[in-house]
Short mmCIF file of C-alpha atoms in Angstrom, two decimals:
data_model
loop_
_atom_site.label_atom_id
_atom_site.label_comp_id
_atom_site.label_asym_id
_atom_site.label_seq_id
_atom_site.Cartn_x
_atom_site.Cartn_y
_atom_site.Cartn_z
CA MET L 1 0.01 0.04 0.11
CA ALA L 2 1.13 3.46 -0.71
CA CYS L 3 2.24 5.66 2.21
CA ILE L 4 2.99 9.26 3.33
CA LEU L 5 6.30 9.32 5.50
CA ALA L 6 6.72 11.99 8.02
CA PHE L 7 10.15 12.72 9.53
CA VAL L 8 9.90 13.19 13.33
CA GLU L 9 12.30 15.65 14.78
CA GLN L 10 13.49 15.14 18.45
CA ARG L 11 15.63 17.21 20.68
CA ASP L 12 17.31 15.43 23.67
CA GLY L 13 14.84 12.72 23.16
CA VAL L 14 11.87 15.12 23.34
CA ILE L 15 9.73 14.92 20.42
CA ARG L 16 9.08 18.48 18.67
CA LYS L 17 5.65 19.66 18.63
CA ALA L 18 5.99 20.79 14.86
CA SER L 19 6.74 17.24 13.83
CA LEU L 20 3.66 16.09 15.50
CA GLU L 21 1.84 18.62 13.41
CA SER L 22 3.56 17.17 10.53
CA LEU L 23 2.62 13.64 11.36
CA SER L 24 -0.88 14.52 11.96
CA GLU L 25 -1.08 16.23 8.45
CA ALA L 26 0.45 13.17 6.99
CA LYS L 27 -2.27 10.92 8.65
CA ARG L 28 -5.10 13.20 7.38
CA GLN L 29 -3.70 13.35 3.76
CA ALA L 30 -3.07 9.47 3.79
CA ASP L 31 -6.61 8.57 5.08
CA ALA L 32 -8.25 10.77 2.52
CA ALA L 33 -6.29 8.77 -0.23
CA GLY L 34 -6.67 5.46 1.40
CA TRP L 35 -2.94 5.18 1.96
CA THR L 36 -1.07 4.45 5.10
CA THR L 37 1.01 6.68 7.42
CA CYS L 38 4.74 6.10 8.48
CA ALA L 39 7.19 7.85 10.44
CA ALA L 40 10.89 8.13 10.69
CA LEU L 41 12.47 8.77 14.11
CA ILE L 42 16.36 9.43 14.01
CA GLY L 43 18.60 9.82 16.82
CA HIS L 44 20.39 7.96 19.59
CA GLY L 45 18.44 6.23 22.59
CA VAL L 46 15.13 7.36 20.85
CA ALA L 47 13.72 3.91 20.28
CA ALA L 48 11.48 4.18 23.41
CA ARG L 49 9.81 7.02 21.85
CA ALA L 50 8.70 5.44 18.84
CA ALA L 51 5.59 3.70 20.00
CA THR L 52 3.96 6.96 21.10
CA LEU L 53 3.98 8.15 17.64
CA GLY L 54 1.05 5.92 17.06
CA ALA L 55 -1.17 8.10 18.80
CA HIS L 56 -0.66 10.71 16.27
CA GLY L 57 -1.18 8.51 13.27
CA ALA L 58 1.80 6.46 12.50
CA ALA L 59 0.96 2.87 11.50
CA THR L 60 4.75 1.99 11.24
CA VAL L 61 7.70 3.78 12.84
CA TYR L 62 11.11 3.34 11.33
CA VAL L 63 13.93 4.03 13.92
CA VAL L 64 17.37 4.74 13.15
CA ASP L 65 19.34 4.74 16.38
CA ASP L 66 23.01 5.20 16.24
CA GLU L 67 25.59 6.87 18.50
CA LYS L 68 26.76 8.96 15.53
CA LEU L 69 23.10 10.73 15.42
CA ALA L 70 23.02 11.74 19.10
CA ARG L 71 23.26 15.27 17.68
CA TYR L 72 22.11 16.67 14.40
CA SER L 73 24.47 15.88 11.67
CA PRO L 74 23.27 16.85 8.06
CA GLU L 75 25.29 14.07 6.47
CA GLY L 76 24.29 11.46 9.01
CA TYR L 77 20.68 12.43 9.15
CA ALA L 78 20.33 12.71 5.34
CA ALA L 79 21.73 9.10 5.09
CA ALA L 80 19.63 7.67 7.70
CA LEU L 81 16.49 9.31 6.09
CA GLN L 82 17.25 8.06 2.63
CA ALA L 83 17.74 4.69 4.26
CA VAL L 84 14.19 4.71 5.44
CA VAL L 85 12.82 6.02 2.16
CA ASP L 86 14.48 2.99 0.61
CA ARG L 87 12.86 0.59 3.09
CA CYS L 88 9.55 2.18 2.74
CA PRO L 89 9.32 4.10 -0.54
CA PRO L 90 6.69 6.83 0.13
CA GLU L 91 4.63 8.91 -2.18
CA ALA L 92 5.36 11.98 -0.13
CA LEU L 93 7.91 12.93 2.49
CA LEU L 94 6.69 15.69 5.00
CA MET L 95 8.67 17.34 7.68
CA ALA L 96 8.46 20.45 9.89
CA GLY L 97 9.74 23.62 8.60
CA THR L 98 12.09 24.17 11.61
CA ILE L 99 15.79 24.88 11.13
CA VAL L 100 16.74 21.11 11.04
CA GLY L 101 13.60 20.61 8.64
CA ARG L 102 14.55 23.15 6.26
CA ASP L 103 18.20 21.98 6.23
CA LEU L 104 17.50 18.43 6.02
CA SER L 105 14.73 18.49 3.42
CA GLY L 106 16.95 20.06 0.71
CA ARG L 107 19.71 17.53 1.33
CA VAL L 108 17.33 14.47 1.12
CA ALA L 109 15.52 15.88 -1.93
CA ALA L 110 19.02 16.26 -3.77
CA ARG L 111 19.94 12.69 -2.69
CA LEU L 112 16.72 11.23 -4.04
CA GLY L 113 16.75 13.58 -7.27
CA VAL L 114 13.27 15.02 -6.48
CA GLY L 115 11.76 18.42 -5.96
CA CYS L 116 11.32 20.07 -2.60
CA LEU L 117 8.36 22.23 -1.77
CA SER L 118 9.19 24.53 1.32
CA ASP L 119 7.21 26.47 3.96
CA CYS L 120 3.89 25.06 2.90
CA THR L 121 0.76 26.32 4.74
CA GLN L 122 -1.64 23.90 3.03
CA VAL L 123 -1.08 20.56 1.36
CA THR L 124 -3.75 18.38 -0.57
CA LEU L 125 -3.31 15.19 -2.63
CA GLU L 126 -4.79 15.53 -6.16
CA GLY L 127 -4.76 12.58 -8.38
CA GLY L 128 -2.01 11.06 -6.14
CA THR L 129 0.32 14.10 -6.51
CA LEU L 130 1.00 16.30 -3.57
CA VAL L 131 -0.14 19.95 -4.37
CA ALA L 132 0.92 22.62 -1.84
CA VAL L 133 0.24 26.30 -1.03
CA ARG L 134 3.01 28.32 0.07
CA PRO L 135 3.68 32.17 0.63
CA VAL L 136 5.89 33.84 -1.81
CA TYR L 137 7.14 37.60 -2.37
CA SER L 138 7.54 37.98 1.52
CA GLY L 139 4.02 36.77 2.12
CA LYS L 140 2.36 39.12 -0.38
CA ALA L 141 0.89 36.36 -2.54
CA LEU L 142 0.16 32.66 -2.40
CA ALA L 143 1.48 30.19 -4.82
CA THR L 144 0.12 26.79 -5.84
CA ALA L 145 2.83 24.17 -6.66
CA GLU L 146 2.76 20.56 -7.56
CA GLY L 147 5.31 18.16 -6.40
CA GLY L 148 6.08 16.75 -9.95
CA ALA L 149 6.14 13.31 -11.27
CA LYS L 150 9.15 11.95 -9.21
CA ARG L 151 8.43 10.29 -5.89
CA PRO L 152 8.69 10.98 -3.05
CA VAL L 153 7.59 14.60 -3.10
CA VAL L 154 9.52 16.31 -0.25
CA ALA L 155 7.69 19.13 1.56
CA THR L 156 8.18 21.28 4.83
CA LEU L 157 5.11 22.41 6.66
CA ARG L 158 5.16 25.78 8.43
CA PRO L 159 4.95 25.22 12.29
CA ASN L 160 1.81 26.24 14.10
CA VAL L 161 -0.26 25.87 10.84
CA PHE L 162 -1.47 22.38 10.75
CA PRO L 163 -3.03 21.01 14.01
CA ALA L 164 -1.54 18.07 15.94
CA THR L 165 -4.25 15.71 16.64
CA ALA L 166 -4.12 12.37 18.67
CA GLY L 167 -6.44 9.40 18.63
CA GLY L 168 -4.57 6.97 16.54
CA GLY L 169 -3.57 3.39 17.43
CA VAL L 170 -0.38 1.53 18.30
CA ALA L 171 2.57 1.82 15.78
CA THR L 172 4.57 -1.03 14.63
CA VAL L 173 8.25 -0.32 15.34
CA GLU L 174 10.83 -1.37 12.91
CA THR L 175 14.65 -0.80 13.10
CA VAL L 176 16.79 0.54 10.09
CA ALA L 177 20.47 0.59 10.16
CA LEU L 178 22.48 3.45 9.55
CA PRO L 179 24.42 3.11 6.44
CA ALA L 180 28.18 3.61 6.29
CA VAL L 181 28.60 7.27 6.46
CA ASP L 182 31.68 9.54 6.95
CA LEU L 183 30.74 12.50 8.88
CA ARG L 184 32.90 15.35 7.99
CA ALA L 185 31.51 17.50 10.53
CA VAL L 186 30.66 16.29 14.03
CA VAL L 187 28.97 18.46 16.83
CA ARG L 188 31.14 18.01 20.05
CA GLU L 189 29.24 20.31 22.45
CA VAL L 190 26.25 22.52 22.52
CA PHE L 191 26.24 25.74 24.38
CA ALA L 192 22.57 26.60 25.19
CA LYS L 193 21.43 29.99 26.88
CA GLU L 194 19.97 29.70 30.27
CA GLY L 195 16.57 30.39 31.02
CA GLY L 196 14.78 27.80 29.02
CA GLU L 197 12.51 30.27 27.09
CA LEU L 198 10.21 29.00 24.54
CA ASP L 199 11.03 28.71 20.91
CA VAL L 200 9.17 31.43 19.01
CA ALA L 201 8.93 29.06 15.93
CA GLU L 202 6.64 26.70 18.00
CA ALA L 203 5.07 28.94 20.42
CA ASP L 204 1.39 29.41 20.47
CA VAL L 205 1.69 32.99 21.83
CA ILE L 206 4.44 35.45 20.93
CA VAL L 207 5.19 38.92 22.39
CA SER L 208 7.66 40.83 20.32
CA GLY L 209 9.48 43.87 20.95
CA GLY L 210 11.08 46.34 18.35
CA ARG L 211 13.05 49.71 18.46
CA GLY L 212 10.12 51.27 20.23
CA ILE L 213 11.23 49.60 23.54
CA LYS L 214 14.20 51.93 23.33
CA GLY L 215 16.85 49.75 25.04
CA PRO L 216 17.61 46.01 26.09
CA GLU L 217 16.76 46.69 29.55
CA HIS L 218 13.20 47.22 28.57
CA PHE L 219 12.73 43.69 27.24
CA ALA L 220 11.81 42.91 30.93
CA LEU L 221 8.40 44.21 29.97
CA ILE L 222 8.21 42.13 27.01
CA ARG L 223 9.18 39.05 29.10
CA GLU L 224 6.73 39.90 31.92
CA LEU L 225 3.77 39.98 29.37
CA ALA L 226 4.87 36.84 27.54
CA GLN L 227 5.28 35.09 31.02
CA ALA L 228 1.69 36.22 32.10
CA LEU L 229 0.43 34.62 28.56
CA GLY L 230 2.59 31.71 28.74
CA GLY L 231 4.16 32.62 25.44
CA ALA L 232 7.35 33.31 23.96
CA VAL L 233 9.51 36.49 23.60
CA GLY L 234 10.20 37.62 19.81
CA ALA L 235 12.09 40.55 18.49
CA SER L 236 12.35 42.42 15.30
CA ARG L 237 15.64 42.47 13.18
CA ALA L 238 16.54 46.05 14.18
CA VAL L 239 16.87 45.21 17.99
CA VAL L 240 18.68 41.99 17.20
CA ASP L 241 21.23 43.80 14.88
CA ALA L 242 21.68 46.25 17.92
CA GLY L 243 22.73 43.43 20.30
CA TRP L 244 19.70 43.91 22.47
CA ILE L 245 18.63 40.36 22.33
CA ASP L 246 19.82 37.02 20.86
CA HIS L 247 19.10 36.13 17.09
CA GLY L 248 17.10 33.19 18.18
CA ASN L 249 14.34 35.48 19.22
CA GLN L 250 14.28 37.14 15.73
CA VAL L 251 10.81 37.03 13.93
CA GLY L 252 10.94 37.99 10.07
CA GLN L 253 12.21 37.02 6.66
CA THR L 254 15.80 36.66 8.02
CA GLY L 255 14.79 35.17 11.26
CA LYS L 256 12.06 32.87 12.14
CA VAL L 257 8.64 32.47 10.33
CA VAL L 258 5.92 32.11 12.96
CA SER L 259 2.27 31.53 13.00
CA PRO L 260 0.99 31.61 16.48
CA SER L 261 -2.55 31.93 17.75
CA LEU L 262 -1.75 35.30 19.28
CA TYR L 263 1.08 37.66 18.19
CA ILE L 264 1.65 40.81 20.22
CA ALA L 265 3.88 43.49 18.45
CA CYS L 266 5.25 46.09 20.71
CA GLY L 267 7.09 49.10 19.33
CA ILE L 268 7.50 47.60 16.07
CA SER L 269 6.76 49.67 13.00
CA GLY L 270 5.85 47.04 10.64
CA ALA L 271 8.63 46.55 8.05
CA ILE L 272 7.98 44.25 5.20
CA GLN L 273 10.71 41.85 6.26
CA HIS L 274 9.07 41.60 9.65
CA LEU L 275 5.60 41.01 8.37
CA ALA L 276 6.73 38.25 6.12
CA GLY L 277 7.75 36.47 9.32
CA MET L 278 4.34 36.89 11.31
CA SER L 279 1.58 37.93 8.92
CA SER L 280 0.02 34.49 9.09
CA SER L 281 -0.54 34.59 12.80
CA LYS L 282 -4.16 33.91 13.62
CA LEU L 283 -4.64 36.88 15.92
CA ILE L 284 -2.27 40.11 15.60
CA VAL L 285 -2.27 42.97 18.29
CA ALA L 286 -0.23 45.93 17.54
CA ILE L 287 0.88 48.33 20.43
CA ASN L 288 2.73 51.54 18.92
CA LYS L 289 2.53 55.12 19.67
CA ASP L 290 2.73 56.03 15.79
CA PRO L 291 -0.94 55.73 14.45
CA GLU L 292 0.51 55.64 10.86
CA ALA L 293 2.78 52.69 11.73
CA PRO L 294 2.46 49.87 8.90
CA ILE L 295 1.91 47.43 11.58
CA PHE L 296 -1.62 48.45 12.20
CA LYS L 297 -2.49 47.47 8.34
CA VAL L 298 -2.04 43.70 9.17
CA ALA L 299 -3.27 43.97 12.81
CA ASP L 300 -6.62 42.43 14.12
CA TYR L 301 -6.56 44.81 17.01
CA GLY L 302 -4.48 47.90 17.52
CA ILE L 303 -3.44 50.02 20.66
CA VAL L 304 -2.11 53.58 19.99
CA GLY L 305 -0.23 54.58 22.98
CA ASP L 306 3.03 54.52 24.86
CA LEU L 307 4.03 50.96 25.38
CA PHE L 308 5.63 51.74 28.73
CA GLN L 309 2.31 52.49 29.98
CA VAL L 310 0.15 49.93 28.14
CA LEU L 311 2.49 46.78 28.76
CA PRO L 312 2.45 46.96 32.57
CA ALA L 313 -1.21 47.57 32.68
CA LEU L 314 -1.90 44.97 30.20
CA THR L 315 0.33 42.46 32.23
CA GLU L 316 -1.41 43.24 35.37
CA GLU L 317 -4.86 42.79 34.06
CA ILE L 318 -4.02 39.48 32.48
CA ARG L 319 -2.62 38.28 35.86
CA LYS L 320 -5.76 39.22 37.55
CA LEU L 321 -7.93 37.36 35.18
CA LYS L 322 -5.77 34.21 35.65
CA ALA L 323 -6.02 34.47 39.31
CA GLU L 324 -9.90 34.95 39.31
CA GLY L 325 -9.96 31.93 36.93
#
């Protein structure tokens, strides 16, 4: 039976939320076509996580577990995923549009000699061919593209666009050996910043700050509101370039593309590069003292005012509502 394969990304043994979204979408498309759904889980010491993927739609989970794959390696993961494709030739290969997914998708597509549809916000099967809708021209337009005749069609799905659903069964787990591969680059150590902040790419709520916050010390206001909402801290390119906050928080065309349920832009004017990274958010709230700021054109709700007065008041009210609830 034909199948759709989903690459499941994990970090330190924890399955990424965005990958569960991709797996769930693979299940929905496979069910509509009368196909089966498979998953590829790659890493080291991850076999125990494989069975849980059945709850999100995987009928079979192919596990490539090797010490060389303990940390992400472009060459190692590409070889491992190609081995899974060889074992279970799919009609389509879906993966989350994370940093790893964007890097790995192109490599695997090149190895397989097939095309790659990136940053998809909608996918359907038409006549057995994957058809995707993806933003182009910095989000100003939507393009519809077909995967082509060669199989599998490789596609990355924008995080937070496709719902992750549960309710599946128990998956069959099969082990796939890592082919002989010479890793030219090996990650020896990872230096992670302290604090454990949420990744904006997967957060359901994001509060972002721009030049209007006037200095890095005022990101405390952004963090307080984000914490009250249980969200992540984002930033515009201008403040990242100024060194006010880490590049990992940057939202925009040259940062991370996000699609949260709620996006609050504080002191961000709304340059096209920033809008390209957050305009697909389900609800956008803009706070800016300039009533002519371009950000208000895409906002669902706008507050024209001094963010140094608005943010503390907003944070306090949210905390009150949570305490009452």
